[in-house]
Short mmCIF file of C-alpha atoms and ligand atoms in Angstrom, two decimals:
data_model
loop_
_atom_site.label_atom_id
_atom_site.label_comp_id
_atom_site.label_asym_id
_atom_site.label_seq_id
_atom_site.Cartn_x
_atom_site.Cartn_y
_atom_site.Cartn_z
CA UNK A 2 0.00 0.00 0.00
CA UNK A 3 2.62 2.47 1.20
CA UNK A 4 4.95 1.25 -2.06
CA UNK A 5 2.04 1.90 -4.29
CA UNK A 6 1.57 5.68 -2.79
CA UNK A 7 5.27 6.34 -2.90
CA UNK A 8 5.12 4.63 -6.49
CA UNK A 9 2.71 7.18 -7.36
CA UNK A 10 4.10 10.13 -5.51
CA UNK A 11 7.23 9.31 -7.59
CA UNK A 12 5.65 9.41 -11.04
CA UNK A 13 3.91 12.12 -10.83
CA UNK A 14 6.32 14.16 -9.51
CA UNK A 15 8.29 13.28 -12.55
CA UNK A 16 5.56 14.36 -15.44
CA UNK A 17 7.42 17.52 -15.76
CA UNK A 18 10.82 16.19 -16.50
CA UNK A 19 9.12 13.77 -19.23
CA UNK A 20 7.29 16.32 -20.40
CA UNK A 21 10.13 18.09 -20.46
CA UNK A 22 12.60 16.48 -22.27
CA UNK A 23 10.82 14.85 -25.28
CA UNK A 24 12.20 15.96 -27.95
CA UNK A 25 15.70 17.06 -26.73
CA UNK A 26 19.11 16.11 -27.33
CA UNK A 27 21.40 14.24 -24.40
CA UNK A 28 25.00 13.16 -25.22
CA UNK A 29 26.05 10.27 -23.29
CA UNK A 30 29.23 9.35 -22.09
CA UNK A 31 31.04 6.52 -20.49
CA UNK A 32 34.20 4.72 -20.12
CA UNK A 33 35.15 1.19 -21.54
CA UNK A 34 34.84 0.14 -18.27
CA UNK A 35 31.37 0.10 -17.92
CA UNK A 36 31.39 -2.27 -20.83
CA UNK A 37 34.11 -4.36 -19.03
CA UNK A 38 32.03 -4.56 -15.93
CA UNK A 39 29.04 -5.64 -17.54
CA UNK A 40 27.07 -2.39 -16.51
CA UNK A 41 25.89 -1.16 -19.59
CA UNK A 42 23.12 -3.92 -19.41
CA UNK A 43 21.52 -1.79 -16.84
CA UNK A 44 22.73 1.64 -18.97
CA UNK A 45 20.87 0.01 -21.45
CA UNK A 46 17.47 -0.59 -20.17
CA UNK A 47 17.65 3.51 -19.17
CA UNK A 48 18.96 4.16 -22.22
CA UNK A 49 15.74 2.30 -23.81
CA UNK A 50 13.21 4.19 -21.35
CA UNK A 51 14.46 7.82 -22.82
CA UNK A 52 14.45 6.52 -26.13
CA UNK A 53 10.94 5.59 -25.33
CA UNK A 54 10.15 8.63 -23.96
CA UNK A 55 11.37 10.65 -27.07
CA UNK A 56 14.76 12.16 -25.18
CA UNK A 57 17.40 12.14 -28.75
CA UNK A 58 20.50 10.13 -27.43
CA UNK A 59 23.92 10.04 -28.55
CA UNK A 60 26.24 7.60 -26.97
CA UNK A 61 29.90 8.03 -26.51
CA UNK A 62 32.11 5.07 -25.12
CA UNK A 63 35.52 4.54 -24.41
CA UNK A 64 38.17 1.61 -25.11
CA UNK A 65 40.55 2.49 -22.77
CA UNK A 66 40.25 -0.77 -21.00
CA UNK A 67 40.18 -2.47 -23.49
CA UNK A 68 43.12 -1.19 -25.75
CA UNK A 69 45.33 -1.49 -22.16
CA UNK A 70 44.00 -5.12 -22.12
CA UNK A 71 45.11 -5.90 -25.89
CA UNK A 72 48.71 -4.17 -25.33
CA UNK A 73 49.66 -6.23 -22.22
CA UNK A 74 48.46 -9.45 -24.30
CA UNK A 75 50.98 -8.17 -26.75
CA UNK A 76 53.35 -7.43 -24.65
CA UNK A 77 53.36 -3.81 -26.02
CA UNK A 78 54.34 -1.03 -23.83
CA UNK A 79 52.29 1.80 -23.30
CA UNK A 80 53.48 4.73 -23.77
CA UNK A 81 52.02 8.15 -22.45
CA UNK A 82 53.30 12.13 -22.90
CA UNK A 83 51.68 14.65 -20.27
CA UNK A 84 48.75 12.13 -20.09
CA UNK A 85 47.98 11.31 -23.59
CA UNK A 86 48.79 8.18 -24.90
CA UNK A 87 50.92 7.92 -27.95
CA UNK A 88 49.65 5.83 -30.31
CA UNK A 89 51.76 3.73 -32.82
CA UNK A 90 51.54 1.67 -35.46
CA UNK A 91 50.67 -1.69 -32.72
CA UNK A 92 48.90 1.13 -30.53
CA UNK A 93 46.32 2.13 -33.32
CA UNK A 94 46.05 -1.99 -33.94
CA UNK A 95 44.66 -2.62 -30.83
CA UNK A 96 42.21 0.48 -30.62
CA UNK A 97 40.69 -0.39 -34.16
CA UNK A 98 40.01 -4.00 -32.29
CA UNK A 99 39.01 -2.51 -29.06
CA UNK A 100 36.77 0.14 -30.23
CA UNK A 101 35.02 -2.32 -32.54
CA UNK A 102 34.25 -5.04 -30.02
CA UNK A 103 33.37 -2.37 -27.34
CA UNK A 104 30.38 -0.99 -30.18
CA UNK A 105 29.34 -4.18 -31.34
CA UNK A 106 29.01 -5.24 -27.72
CA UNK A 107 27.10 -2.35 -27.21
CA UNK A 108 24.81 -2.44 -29.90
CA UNK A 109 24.08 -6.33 -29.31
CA UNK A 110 22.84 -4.66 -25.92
CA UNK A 111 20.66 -2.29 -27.38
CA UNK A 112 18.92 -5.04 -29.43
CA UNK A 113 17.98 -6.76 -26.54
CA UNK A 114 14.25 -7.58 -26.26
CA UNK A 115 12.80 -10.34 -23.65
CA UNK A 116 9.57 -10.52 -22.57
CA UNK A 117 9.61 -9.30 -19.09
CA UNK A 118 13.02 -7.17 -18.86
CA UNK A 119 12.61 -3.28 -18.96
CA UNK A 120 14.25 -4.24 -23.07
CA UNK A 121 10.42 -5.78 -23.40
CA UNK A 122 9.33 -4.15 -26.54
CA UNK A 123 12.11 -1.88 -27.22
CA UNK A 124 12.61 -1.34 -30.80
CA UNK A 125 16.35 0.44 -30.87
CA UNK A 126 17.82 1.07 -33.55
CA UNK A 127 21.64 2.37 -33.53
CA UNK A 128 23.31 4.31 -35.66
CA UNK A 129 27.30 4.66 -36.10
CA UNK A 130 29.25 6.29 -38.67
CA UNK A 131 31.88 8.18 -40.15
CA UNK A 132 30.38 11.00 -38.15
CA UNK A 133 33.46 12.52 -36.74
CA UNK A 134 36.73 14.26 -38.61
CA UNK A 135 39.58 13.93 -36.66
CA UNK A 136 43.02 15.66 -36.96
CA UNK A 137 46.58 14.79 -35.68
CA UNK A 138 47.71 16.00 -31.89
CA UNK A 139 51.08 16.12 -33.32
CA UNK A 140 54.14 16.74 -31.27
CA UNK A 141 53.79 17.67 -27.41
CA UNK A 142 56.83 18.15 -25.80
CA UNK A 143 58.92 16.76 -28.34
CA UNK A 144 57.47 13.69 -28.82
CA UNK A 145 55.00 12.92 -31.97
CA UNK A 146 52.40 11.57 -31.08
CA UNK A 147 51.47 9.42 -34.21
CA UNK A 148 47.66 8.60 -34.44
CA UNK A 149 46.57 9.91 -31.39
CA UNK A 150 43.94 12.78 -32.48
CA UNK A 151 41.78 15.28 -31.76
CA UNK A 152 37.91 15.97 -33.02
CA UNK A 153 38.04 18.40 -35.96
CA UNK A 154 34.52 18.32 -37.25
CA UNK A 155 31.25 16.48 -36.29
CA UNK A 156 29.07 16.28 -38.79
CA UNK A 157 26.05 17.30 -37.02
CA UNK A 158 23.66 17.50 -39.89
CA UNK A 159 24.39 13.50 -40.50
CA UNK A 160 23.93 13.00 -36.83
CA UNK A 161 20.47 15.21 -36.92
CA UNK A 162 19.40 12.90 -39.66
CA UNK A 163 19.60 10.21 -37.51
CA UNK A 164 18.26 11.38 -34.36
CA UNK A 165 14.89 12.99 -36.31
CA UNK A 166 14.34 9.37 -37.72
CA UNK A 167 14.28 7.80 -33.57
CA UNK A 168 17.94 6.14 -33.78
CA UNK A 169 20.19 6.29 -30.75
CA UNK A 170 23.52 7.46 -32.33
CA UNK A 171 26.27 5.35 -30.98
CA UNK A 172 30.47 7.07 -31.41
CA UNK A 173 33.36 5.84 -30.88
CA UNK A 174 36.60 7.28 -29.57
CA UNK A 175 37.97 7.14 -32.95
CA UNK A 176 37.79 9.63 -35.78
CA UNK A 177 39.06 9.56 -39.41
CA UNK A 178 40.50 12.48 -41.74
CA UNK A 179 40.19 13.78 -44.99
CA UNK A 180 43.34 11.72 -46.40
CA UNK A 181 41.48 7.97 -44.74
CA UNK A 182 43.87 8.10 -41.86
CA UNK A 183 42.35 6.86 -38.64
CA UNK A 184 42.91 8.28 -35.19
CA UNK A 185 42.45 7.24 -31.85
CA UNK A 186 40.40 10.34 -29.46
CA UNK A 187 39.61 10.56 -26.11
CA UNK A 188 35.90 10.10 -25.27
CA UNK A 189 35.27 12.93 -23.51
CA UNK A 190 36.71 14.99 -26.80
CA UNK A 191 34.53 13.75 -28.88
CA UNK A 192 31.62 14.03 -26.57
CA UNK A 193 32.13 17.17 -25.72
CA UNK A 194 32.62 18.31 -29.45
CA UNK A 195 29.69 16.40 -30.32
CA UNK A 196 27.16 17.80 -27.93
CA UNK A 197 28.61 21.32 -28.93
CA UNK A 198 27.82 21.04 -32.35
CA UNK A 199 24.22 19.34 -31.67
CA UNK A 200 23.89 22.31 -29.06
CA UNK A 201 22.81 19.50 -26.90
CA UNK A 202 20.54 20.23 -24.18
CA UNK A 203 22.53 17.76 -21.68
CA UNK A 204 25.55 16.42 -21.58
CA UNK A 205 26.27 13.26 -19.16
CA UNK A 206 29.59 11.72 -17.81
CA UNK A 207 28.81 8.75 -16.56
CA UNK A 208 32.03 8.48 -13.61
CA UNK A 209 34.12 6.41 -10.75
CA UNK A 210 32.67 8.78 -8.17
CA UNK A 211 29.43 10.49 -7.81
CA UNK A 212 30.65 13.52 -8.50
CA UNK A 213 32.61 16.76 -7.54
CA UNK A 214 33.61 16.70 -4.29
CA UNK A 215 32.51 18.89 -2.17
CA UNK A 216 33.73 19.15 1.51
CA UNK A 217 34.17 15.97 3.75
CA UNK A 218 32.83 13.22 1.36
CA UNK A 219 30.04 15.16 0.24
CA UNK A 220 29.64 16.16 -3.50
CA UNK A 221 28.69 19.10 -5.01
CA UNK A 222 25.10 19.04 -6.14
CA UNK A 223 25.26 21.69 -8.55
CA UNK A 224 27.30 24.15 -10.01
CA UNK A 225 27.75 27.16 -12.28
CA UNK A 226 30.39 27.69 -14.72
CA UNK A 227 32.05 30.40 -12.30
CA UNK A 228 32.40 27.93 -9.54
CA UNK A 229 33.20 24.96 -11.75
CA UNK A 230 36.02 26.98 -13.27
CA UNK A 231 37.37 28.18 -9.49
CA UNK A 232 37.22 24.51 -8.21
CA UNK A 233 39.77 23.79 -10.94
CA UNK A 234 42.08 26.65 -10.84
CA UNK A 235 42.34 26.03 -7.11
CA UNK A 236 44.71 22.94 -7.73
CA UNK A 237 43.12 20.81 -5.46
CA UNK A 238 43.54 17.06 -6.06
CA UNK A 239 40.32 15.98 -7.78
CA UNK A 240 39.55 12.35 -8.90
CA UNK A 241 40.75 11.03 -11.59
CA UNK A 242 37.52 11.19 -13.81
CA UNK A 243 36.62 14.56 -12.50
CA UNK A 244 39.79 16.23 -13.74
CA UNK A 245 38.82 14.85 -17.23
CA UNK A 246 35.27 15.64 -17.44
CA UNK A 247 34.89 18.83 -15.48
CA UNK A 248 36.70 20.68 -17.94
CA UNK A 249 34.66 19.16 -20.69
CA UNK A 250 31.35 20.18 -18.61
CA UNK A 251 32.61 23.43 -18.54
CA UNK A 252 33.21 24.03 -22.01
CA UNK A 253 30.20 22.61 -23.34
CA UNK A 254 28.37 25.03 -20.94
CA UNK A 255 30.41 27.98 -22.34
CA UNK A 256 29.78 26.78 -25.57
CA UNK A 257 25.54 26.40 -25.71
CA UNK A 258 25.17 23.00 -24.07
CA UNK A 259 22.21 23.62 -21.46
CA UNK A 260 23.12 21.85 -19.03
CA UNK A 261 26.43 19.31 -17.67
CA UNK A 262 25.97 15.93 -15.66
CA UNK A 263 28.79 14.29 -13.52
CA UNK A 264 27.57 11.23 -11.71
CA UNK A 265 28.37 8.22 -10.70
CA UNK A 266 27.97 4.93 -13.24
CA UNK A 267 28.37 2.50 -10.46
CA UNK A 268 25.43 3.59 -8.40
CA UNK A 269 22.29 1.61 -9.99
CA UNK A 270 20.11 4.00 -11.20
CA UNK A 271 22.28 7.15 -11.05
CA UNK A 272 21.24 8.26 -14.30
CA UNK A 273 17.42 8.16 -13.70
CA UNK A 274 17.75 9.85 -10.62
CA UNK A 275 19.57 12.08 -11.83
CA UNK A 276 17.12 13.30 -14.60
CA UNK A 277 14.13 12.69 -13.07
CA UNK A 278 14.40 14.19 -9.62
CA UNK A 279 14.83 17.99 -8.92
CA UNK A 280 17.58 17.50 -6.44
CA UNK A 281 19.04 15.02 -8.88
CA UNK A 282 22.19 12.49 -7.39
CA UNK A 283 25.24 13.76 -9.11
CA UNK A 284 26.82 17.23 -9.95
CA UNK A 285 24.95 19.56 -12.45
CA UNK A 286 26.77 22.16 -14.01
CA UNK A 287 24.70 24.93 -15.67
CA UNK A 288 26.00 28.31 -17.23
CA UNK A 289 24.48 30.21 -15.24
CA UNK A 290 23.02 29.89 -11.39
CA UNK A 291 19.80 28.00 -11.43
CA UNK A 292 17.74 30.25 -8.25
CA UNK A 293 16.41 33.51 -9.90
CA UNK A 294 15.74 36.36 -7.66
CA UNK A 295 12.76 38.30 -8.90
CA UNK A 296 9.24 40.28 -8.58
CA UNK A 297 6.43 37.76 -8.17
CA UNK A 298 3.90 37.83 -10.96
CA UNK A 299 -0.08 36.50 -11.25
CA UNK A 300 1.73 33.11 -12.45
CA UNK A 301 3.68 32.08 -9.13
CA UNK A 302 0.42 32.39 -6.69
CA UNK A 303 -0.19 28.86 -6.62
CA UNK A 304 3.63 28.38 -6.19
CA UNK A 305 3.28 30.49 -3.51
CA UNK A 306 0.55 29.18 -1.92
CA UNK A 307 2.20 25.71 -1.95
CA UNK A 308 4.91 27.23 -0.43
CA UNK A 309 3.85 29.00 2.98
CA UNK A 310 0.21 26.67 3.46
CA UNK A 311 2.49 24.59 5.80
CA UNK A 312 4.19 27.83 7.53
CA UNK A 313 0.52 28.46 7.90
CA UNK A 314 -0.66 25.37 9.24
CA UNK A 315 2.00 25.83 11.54
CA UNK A 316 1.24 29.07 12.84
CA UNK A 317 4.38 30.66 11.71
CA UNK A 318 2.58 32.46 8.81
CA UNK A 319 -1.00 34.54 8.76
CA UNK A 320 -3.38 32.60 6.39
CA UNK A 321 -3.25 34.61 3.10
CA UNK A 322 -6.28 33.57 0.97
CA UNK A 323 -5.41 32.77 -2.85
CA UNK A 324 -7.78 35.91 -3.80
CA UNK A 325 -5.67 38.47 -1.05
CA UNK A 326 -2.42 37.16 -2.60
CA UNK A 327 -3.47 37.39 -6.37
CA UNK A 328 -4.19 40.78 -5.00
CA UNK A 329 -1.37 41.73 -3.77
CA UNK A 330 1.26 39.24 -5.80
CA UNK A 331 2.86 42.72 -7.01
CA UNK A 332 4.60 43.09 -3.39
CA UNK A 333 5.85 40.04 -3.79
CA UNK A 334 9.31 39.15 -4.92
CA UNK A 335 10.10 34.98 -5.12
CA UNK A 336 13.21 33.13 -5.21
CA UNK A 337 13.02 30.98 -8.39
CA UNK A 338 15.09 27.24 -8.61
CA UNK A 339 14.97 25.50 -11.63
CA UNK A 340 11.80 26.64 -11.99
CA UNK A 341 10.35 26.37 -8.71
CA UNK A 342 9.27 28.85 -6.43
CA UNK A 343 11.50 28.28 -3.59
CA UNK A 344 10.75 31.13 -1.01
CA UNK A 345 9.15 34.53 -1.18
CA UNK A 346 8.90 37.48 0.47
CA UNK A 347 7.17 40.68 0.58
CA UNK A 348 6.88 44.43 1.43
CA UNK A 349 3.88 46.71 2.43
CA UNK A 350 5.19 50.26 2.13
CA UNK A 351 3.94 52.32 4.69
CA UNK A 352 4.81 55.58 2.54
CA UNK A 353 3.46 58.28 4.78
CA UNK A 354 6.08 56.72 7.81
CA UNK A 355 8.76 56.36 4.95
CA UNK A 356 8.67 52.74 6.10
CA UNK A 357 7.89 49.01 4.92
CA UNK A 358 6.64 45.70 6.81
CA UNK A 359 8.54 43.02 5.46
CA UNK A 360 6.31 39.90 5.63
CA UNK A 361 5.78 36.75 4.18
CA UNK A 362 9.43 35.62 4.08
CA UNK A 363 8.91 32.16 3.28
CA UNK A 364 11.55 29.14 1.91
CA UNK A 365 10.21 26.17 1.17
CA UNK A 366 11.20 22.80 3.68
CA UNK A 367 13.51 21.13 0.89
CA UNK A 368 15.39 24.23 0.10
CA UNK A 369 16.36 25.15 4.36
CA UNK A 370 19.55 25.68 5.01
CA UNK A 371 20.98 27.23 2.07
CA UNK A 372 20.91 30.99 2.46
CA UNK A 373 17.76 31.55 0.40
CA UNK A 374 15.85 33.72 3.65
CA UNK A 375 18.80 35.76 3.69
CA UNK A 376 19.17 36.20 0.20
CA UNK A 377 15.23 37.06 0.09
CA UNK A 378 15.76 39.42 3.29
CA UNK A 379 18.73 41.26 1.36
CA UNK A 380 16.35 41.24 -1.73
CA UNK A 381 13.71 43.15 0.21
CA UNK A 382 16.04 45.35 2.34
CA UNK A 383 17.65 46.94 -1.40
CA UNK A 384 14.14 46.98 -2.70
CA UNK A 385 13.06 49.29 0.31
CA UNK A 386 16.29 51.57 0.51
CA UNK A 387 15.32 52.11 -3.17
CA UNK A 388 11.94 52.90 -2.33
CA UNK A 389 13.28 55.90 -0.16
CA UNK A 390 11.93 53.49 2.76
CA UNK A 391 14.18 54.46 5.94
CA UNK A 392 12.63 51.64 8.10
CA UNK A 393 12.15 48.07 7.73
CA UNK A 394 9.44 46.23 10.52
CA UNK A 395 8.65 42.56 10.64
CA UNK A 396 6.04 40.91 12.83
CA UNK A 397 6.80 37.17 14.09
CA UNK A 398 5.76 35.13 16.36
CA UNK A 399 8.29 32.35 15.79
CA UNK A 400 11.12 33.64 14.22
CA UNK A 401 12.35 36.29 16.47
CA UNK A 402 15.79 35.66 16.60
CA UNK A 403 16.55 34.38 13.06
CA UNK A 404 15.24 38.72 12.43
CA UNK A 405 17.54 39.74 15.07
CA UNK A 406 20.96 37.69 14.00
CA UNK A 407 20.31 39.88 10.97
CA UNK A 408 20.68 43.33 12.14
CA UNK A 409 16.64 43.67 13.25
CA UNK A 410 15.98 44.99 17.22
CA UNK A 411 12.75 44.62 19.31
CA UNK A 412 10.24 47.29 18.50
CA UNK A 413 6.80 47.79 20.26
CA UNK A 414 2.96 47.63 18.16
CA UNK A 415 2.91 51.51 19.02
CA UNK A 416 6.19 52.18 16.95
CA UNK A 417 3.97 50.33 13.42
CA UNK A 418 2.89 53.25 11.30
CA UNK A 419 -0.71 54.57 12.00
CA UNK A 420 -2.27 52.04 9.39
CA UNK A 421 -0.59 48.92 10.56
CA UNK A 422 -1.51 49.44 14.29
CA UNK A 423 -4.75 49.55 13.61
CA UNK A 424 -4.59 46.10 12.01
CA UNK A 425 -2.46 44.97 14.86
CA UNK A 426 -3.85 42.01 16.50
CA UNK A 427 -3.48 41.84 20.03
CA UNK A 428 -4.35 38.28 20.51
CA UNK A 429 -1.77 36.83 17.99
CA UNK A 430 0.52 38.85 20.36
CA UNK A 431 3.44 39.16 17.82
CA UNK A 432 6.19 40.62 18.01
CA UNK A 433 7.36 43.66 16.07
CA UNK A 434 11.31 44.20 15.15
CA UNK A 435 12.55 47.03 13.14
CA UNK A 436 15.80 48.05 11.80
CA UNK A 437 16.64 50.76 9.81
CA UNK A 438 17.55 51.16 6.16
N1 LIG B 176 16.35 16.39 -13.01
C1 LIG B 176 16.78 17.70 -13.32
C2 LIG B 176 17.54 17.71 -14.61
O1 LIG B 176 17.85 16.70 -15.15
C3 LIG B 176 17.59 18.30 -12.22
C4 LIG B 176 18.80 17.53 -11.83
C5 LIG B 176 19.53 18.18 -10.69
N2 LIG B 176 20.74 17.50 -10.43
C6 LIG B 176 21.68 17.92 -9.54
N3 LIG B 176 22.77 17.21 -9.41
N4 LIG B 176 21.50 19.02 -8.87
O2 LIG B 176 17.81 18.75 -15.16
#
């Protein structure tokens, strides 16, 4: 019973991400080592449930597994300048035979179809191609680097082609030029170049961890380009897979992709939670901040409404009918995430006491404890200074001190400008704070 509610709960609350993101464009990418593990099986069946859903996928994999694997069997050393591997003749062998077992692995994967799996049904069809130009790295500090490459063109159009006819496209770390030479790339090259050029609107690194670290062992949940850029130039020691893909993230962000994943491809169902939860289980990296500061219109009352009917329940907030707050929405500024109302606040000028009641400060219970009251209080105090407002009062009942750690002092009803103290309620008993502007 309570797995059927939650079941529910769960699906509904992700209509808006399906709704969403029919019809847009995710690049996918993972090491060889998901294909070593055996994980893509489960990649796969969330691979097939966007597909199904109309999200336009292109898959990039690695080999780097696998060409290590092949160059040990030959006994072939491996040979690397400032992290890039050079790639000979007997180099190049082994990535031709990596990178084709690695795809057709994957693509037998995709084609799976049993009765009673989540593949049940699925229809996939995969495209790969000559999709992606590559050029020579040449020499890096001295050393040529043979067939290593880098991406010089995707050919999007092709790509497009594809996706508008419902294929998943699949590429490979490998790219050829103009002359027929092949060379080997890194994945998260040719992923990045590729969801560039499709001005993808997500681009997903599937990792070792679950994602940039953060303090302690926590991650970093998300992340603008800004602060993506300043965890890098700090030096720190990052993981391994973070100190390839952040950079990528970052670009592609720069460069018109929406939105950059980082999360973890060993947790089971990382990449599902990850799209269809707001809070997500990796890092997000988005150009610019996701929380919007800005005047409430007619459009976020029922946000609103959702958002201080429990401070009201409670107590903490005076009942506000939907009618009184469509009414006055226009004193209302909200604190937008990802398109959520998060909290609110707003100000009653008082114009003939050149001052303002601040009420109605409001964040909602899964956004606590992040700074969003005192960016909303900071919101309202620069909105009243601006106003010519010299004083700022707030009645509470509850929240006394969280007024008073921020610069507010204890006030008395007969301090409230005329108009308010008439309103005052003497049984609710608040109290009144003030500080000046
Ligand atoms: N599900 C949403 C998306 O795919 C939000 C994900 C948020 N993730 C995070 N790590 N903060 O865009």
């Amino acid at each position: 019973m309570k797995d059927t509610a939650n079941f529910v709960h769960w699906f509904r609350s992700a209509a808006p991400y399906i709704h969403g993101f029919r019809g847009k464009t995710f690049v996918i990418a993972f090491g060889g080592e998901l294909v070593a593990d055996g994980g893509f099986v489960q990649l796969a069946h969330d691979v097939n449930l966007l597909n199904s859903l109309g999200v336009r996928l292109v898959l990039v994999h690695g080999v780097r597994p696998q060409v290590e694997a092949r160059l040990t069997e030959n006994g072939t050393a491996i040979r690397y300048v400032s992290g890039l591997r050079v790639t000979d003749d007997a180099a190049l062998a082994c990535v031709k035979e990596a990178a084709g077992t690695v795809r057709v692995e994957i693509e037998a994967l995709l084609s799976l179809g049993i009765a009673n799996t989540p593949m049940a049904g699925a229809d996939i069809r995969v495209a790969s191609g000559n999709f992606v130009t590559a050029k020579p790295i040449g020499v890096i500090d001295g050393v040529d680097l043979l067939h290593t490459g880098e991406v010089r063109k995707i050919d999007a159009a092709a790509i497009r082609r594809r996706l508008d006819q419902h294929d998943i496209v699949l590429l490979s770390p490998i790219g050829y030029s103009p002359t027929g030479e092949i060379f080997n790339l890194s994945l998260e090259d040719v992923a990045t170049q590729a969801a560039t050029e499709l001005a993808a609107d997500k681009l997903i690194f599937l990792m070792d961890t679950e994602g940039v670290p953060d303090r302690g062992r926590a991650i970093h949940t998300a992340l603008t380009v800004s602060e993506a850029r300043q965890i890098l130039d700090k030096g720190k020691k990052l993981p391994e897979d973070v100190t390839y893909y952040l950079p990528c993230a970052v670009a592609a962000c720069t460069r018109g992709v929406k939105r950059a994943h980082l999360i973890s491809r060993k947790r089971d169902g990382a990449l599902l939670s990850e799209l269809f939860t707001r809070e997500g289980v990796g890092t997000m990296i988005t150009p610019t901040p996701l929380e919007t500061l800005r005047p409430a219109t007619i459009d976020d009352v029922g946000g609103i409404l959702g958002l201080i009917e429990p401070l009201e329940r409670e107590g903490i907030l005076v009942r506000r009918s939907r009618e009184l707050l469509e009414m006055e929405i226009d004193r209302f500024i909200v604190l937008e995430s990802d398109g959520v109302v998060a909290g609110c606040a707003a100000l009653y000028p008082f114009p003939e006491e050149q001052a303002a009641e601040l009420a109605c400060l409001a964040v909602s219970q899964e956004f606590r404890g992040r700074g969003f009251g005192d960016l909303l209080l900071a919101a309202a105090e620069k909105n009243g200074k601006k106003a010519g407002f010299r004083r700022l009062f707030v009645l509470t009942t509850r929240t006394e001190h969280w007024f008073e750690e921020r610069g507010f002092v204890d006030s008395s009803p007969d301090r409230l400008p005329q108009r308010k103290q008439a309103l005052y309620n003497y049984k609710r008993r608040s109290k009144v704070l003030e500080k000046s502007l």
